Short mmCIF file of the C-alpha atoms (twelve columns), coordinates in Angstrom:
data_MODEL
# 
_entry.id   MODEL 
# 
loop_
_atom_site.group_PDB 
_atom_site.id 
_atom_site.type_symbol 
_atom_site.label_atom_id 
_atom_site.label_alt_id 
_atom_site.label_comp_id 
_atom_site.label_asym_id 
_atom_site.label_seq_id 
_atom_site.Cartn_x 
_atom_site.Cartn_y 
_atom_site.Cartn_z 
_atom_site.pdbx_PDB_model_num 
ATOM 1   C CA . GLN A 1   -6.027  -15.767 1.312  1 
ATOM 2   C CA . VAL A 2   -7.046  -13.777 4.829  1 
ATOM 3   C CA . GLN A 3   -9.895  -12.925 6.062  1 
ATOM 4   C CA . LEU A 4   -9.294  -9.048  7.294  1 
ATOM 5   C CA . VAL A 5   -11.457 -6.872  9.361  1 
ATOM 6   C CA . GLU A 6   -11.290 -2.943  10.371 1 
ATOM 7   C CA . SER A 7   -12.027 -0.885  13.207 1 
ATOM 8   C CA . GLY A 8   -11.256 2.576   14.518 1 
ATOM 9   C CA . GLY A 9   -12.512 4.989   12.203 1 
ATOM 10  C CA . GLY A 10  -15.022 7.339   13.233 1 
ATOM 11  C CA . LEU A 11  -15.416 11.314  13.018 1 
ATOM 12  C CA . VAL A 12  -12.506 13.954  14.099 1 
ATOM 13  C CA . GLN A 13  -11.409 17.699  13.873 1 
ATOM 14  C CA . ALA A 14  -8.988  18.723  11.652 1 
ATOM 15  C CA . GLY A 15  -5.489  18.261  13.793 1 
ATOM 16  C CA . GLY A 16  -6.717  15.391  15.206 1 
ATOM 17  C CA . SER A 17  -5.393  11.521  15.426 1 
ATOM 18  C CA . LEU A 18  -7.221  8.698   15.201 1 
ATOM 19  C CA . ARG A 19  -5.845  4.915   14.591 1 
ATOM 20  C CA . LEU A 20  -7.196  2.096   12.752 1 
ATOM 21  C CA . SER A 21  -6.668  -1.279  13.378 1 
ATOM 22  C CA . CYS A 22  -7.018  -4.071  11.304 1 
ATOM 23  C CA . ALA A 23  -7.733  -7.887  12.291 1 
ATOM 24  C CA . ALA A 24  -6.807  -10.844 10.158 1 
ATOM 25  C CA . SER A 25  -7.684  -14.124 10.400 1 
ATOM 26  C CA . GLY A 26  -6.514  -17.145 8.331  1 
ATOM 27  C CA . ARG A 27  -3.097  -18.684 8.326  1 
ATOM 28  C CA . ALA A 28  0.545   -17.254 7.374  1 
ATOM 29  C CA . PHE A 29  -0.521  -13.770 8.391  1 
ATOM 30  C CA . SER A 30  3.328   -12.925 8.822  1 
ATOM 31  C CA . THR A 31  4.377   -13.882 5.280  1 
ATOM 32  C CA . TYR A 32  1.612   -11.588 4.192  1 
ATOM 33  C CA . ALA A 33  2.417   -7.528  2.987  1 
ATOM 34  C CA . MET A 34  -0.129  -5.561  4.226  1 
ATOM 35  C CA . GLY A 35  -1.530  -2.467  2.792  1 
ATOM 36  C CA . TRP A 36  -3.857  0.155   3.740  1 
ATOM 37  C CA . PHE A 37  -5.714  2.004   0.880  1 
ATOM 38  C CA . ARG A 38  -8.190  4.598   1.079  1 
ATOM 39  C CA . GLN A 39  -11.755 5.603   -1.067 1 
ATOM 40  C CA . ALA A 40  -13.224 9.429   -0.944 1 
ATOM 41  C CA . PRO A 41  -16.779 10.248  -2.731 1 
ATOM 42  C CA . GLY A 42  -16.840 10.135  -6.349 1 
ATOM 43  C CA . LYS A 43  -12.895 9.278   -6.368 1 
ATOM 44  C CA . GLU A 44  -11.133 6.694   -7.164 1 
ATOM 45  C CA . ARG A 45  -8.797  4.104   -4.621 1 
ATOM 46  C CA . GLU A 46  -5.651  5.247   -3.873 1 
ATOM 47  C CA . PHE A 47  -2.987  4.000   -1.682 1 
ATOM 48  C CA . VAL A 48  -2.054  4.918   1.304  1 
ATOM 49  C CA . ALA A 49  1.222   2.758   3.124  1 
ATOM 50  C CA . ALA A 50  2.173   -0.442  3.459  1 
ATOM 51  C CA . ILE A 51  4.707   -2.540  5.451  1 
ATOM 52  C CA . SER A 52  6.367   -5.923  4.285  1 
ATOM 53  C CA . TRP A 53  5.287   -9.119  5.918  1 
ATOM 54  C CA . GLY A 54  8.588   -8.805  9.083  1 
ATOM 55  C CA . GLY A 55  7.687   -5.201  9.686  1 
ATOM 56  C CA . GLY A 56  10.993  -3.515  8.169  1 
ATOM 57  C CA . THR A 57  10.026  -1.737  4.986  1 
ATOM 58  C CA . THR A 58  6.946   0.412   4.705  1 
ATOM 59  C CA . VAL A 59  6.073   2.711   2.289  1 
ATOM 60  C CA . TYR A 60  3.820   5.810   1.623  1 
ATOM 61  C CA . ALA A 61  1.968   7.702   -0.428 1 
ATOM 62  C CA . ASP A 62  3.458   11.066  -0.317 1 
ATOM 63  C CA . SER A 63  0.256   12.925  0.229  1 
ATOM 64  C CA . VAL A 64  0.372   11.167  4.049  1 
ATOM 65  C CA . LYS A 65  4.461   11.110  4.759  1 
ATOM 66  C CA . GLY A 66  5.052   12.485  7.629  1 
ATOM 67  C CA . ARG A 67  1.537   11.776  9.446  1 
ATOM 68  C CA . PHE A 68  0.609   8.600   8.864  1 
ATOM 69  C CA . THR A 69  2.543   5.646   10.756 1 
ATOM 70  C CA . ILE A 70  1.857   1.626   9.259  1 
ATOM 71  C CA . SER A 71  3.006   -0.767  11.666 1 
ATOM 72  C CA . ARG A 72  2.076   -4.617  12.172 1 
ATOM 73  C CA . ASP A 73  1.921   -7.037  15.267 1 
ATOM 74  C CA . ASN A 74  2.498   -10.930 14.046 1 
ATOM 75  C CA . ALA A 75  1.796   -11.862 17.229 1 
ATOM 76  C CA . LYS A 76  -1.463  -10.809 17.614 1 
ATOM 77  C CA . ASN A 77  -2.012  -10.995 13.706 1 
ATOM 78  C CA . THR A 78  -2.848  -7.346  13.617 1 
ATOM 79  C CA . VAL A 79  -2.086  -4.291  11.475 1 
ATOM 80  C CA . ALA A 80  -2.887  -0.783  11.874 1 
ATOM 81  C CA . LEU A 81  -2.393  3.239   10.769 1 
ATOM 82  C CA . GLN A 82  -1.639  5.803   13.388 1 
ATOM 83  C CA . MET A 83  -3.061  8.992   11.608 1 
ATOM 84  C CA . ASN A 84  -1.947  12.446  12.799 1 
ATOM 85  C CA . SER A 85  -2.606  15.651  11.810 1 
ATOM 86  C CA . LEU A 86  -5.339  14.645  10.303 1 
ATOM 87  C CA . LYS A 87  -6.998  17.057  7.017  1 
ATOM 88  C CA . PRO A 88  -10.553 17.328  5.911  1 
ATOM 89  C CA . GLU A 89  -9.249  16.295  2.237  1 
ATOM 90  C CA . ASP A 90  -8.510  12.794  4.474  1 
ATOM 91  C CA . THR A 91  -11.899 12.049  4.670  1 
ATOM 92  C CA . ALA A 92  -12.652 8.639   3.100  1 
ATOM 93  C CA . VAL A 93  -13.432 4.820   3.453  1 
ATOM 94  C CA . TYR A 94  -10.476 2.998   4.729  1 
ATOM 95  C CA . TYR A 95  -9.488  -0.334  4.053  1 
ATOM 96  C CA . CYS A 96  -7.254  -3.118  5.036  1 
ATOM 97  C CA . ALA A 97  -5.389  -5.036  2.314  1 
ATOM 98  C CA . ALA A 98  -3.196  -8.074  2.255  1 
ATOM 99  C CA . ASP A 99  -0.848  -9.697  -0.877 1 
ATOM 100 C CA . ARG A 100 2.631   -11.533 -0.669 1 
ATOM 101 C CA . ALA A 101 4.459   -8.476  -1.328 1 
ATOM 102 C CA . ILE A 102 4.550   -4.542  -1.421 1 
ATOM 103 C CA . ALA A 103 4.599   -4.614  -5.198 1 
ATOM 104 C CA . THR A 104 1.959   -6.586  -5.634 1 
ATOM 105 C CA . ILE A 105 -0.504  -4.911  -2.804 1 
ATOM 106 C CA . THR A 106 -2.222  -2.804  -5.016 1 
ATOM 107 C CA . ASN A 107 -3.607  -5.477  -6.807 1 
ATOM 108 C CA . ALA A 108 -3.985  -7.652  -2.958 1 
ATOM 109 C CA . GLY A 109 -5.666  -10.901 -3.157 1 
ATOM 110 C CA . SER A 110 -7.795  -10.197 0.003  1 
ATOM 111 C CA . TRP A 111 -9.749  -7.010  1.068  1 
ATOM 112 C CA . GLY A 112 -11.499 -5.908  4.880  1 
ATOM 113 C CA . GLN A 113 -14.999 -4.068  3.921  1 
ATOM 114 C CA . GLY A 114 -13.509 -1.204  4.823  1 
ATOM 115 C CA . THR A 115 -14.191 1.741   7.939  1 
ATOM 116 C CA . GLN A 116 -15.649 5.700   7.720  1 
ATOM 117 C CA . VAL A 117 -13.286 8.346   8.404  1 
ATOM 118 C CA . THR A 118 -14.769 11.682  8.578  1 
ATOM 119 C CA . VAL A 119 -12.553 14.799  9.388  1 
ATOM 120 C CA . SER A 120 -14.249 18.086  9.914  1 
ATOM 121 C CA . SER A 121 -12.324 21.227  9.345  1 
# 
C-alpha cells in the first residue's frame, strides 16, 4: 500500500480555479492507478477522476468533464487535480486514492485524509 496526503484545498469563488495535489509515500507508486473522489455534506462519496499507472488513460465523471484535469508525476510520486470553472456544487471534501487498476479504484486500498474545497456563489 501507499500512504497518501492531499493538499491544495481552500475557498474559491464560482468560476475560479484550484489545484489539488496528492503526495504518495511507499514503494512502487508508479505501479498504482490513482483517483480523486469527493464527498459533500449529507451525500455519498462519488468518483471524480482517475488516471492509469503510466498516465496514458484518464477517466472523468460527467459532472467534471471539460473542467477538471487529472495528471501525475511518477518521478515526484504525486498526482494532481486541476479544477477550473468551479461551481458551488463542487464543494466537498476531496480524497486521493490508489489501487492497482482504474477498474478497481472505487474500492481502493489506500486513501488520503481529504482536503476541503469550498466554492462560494
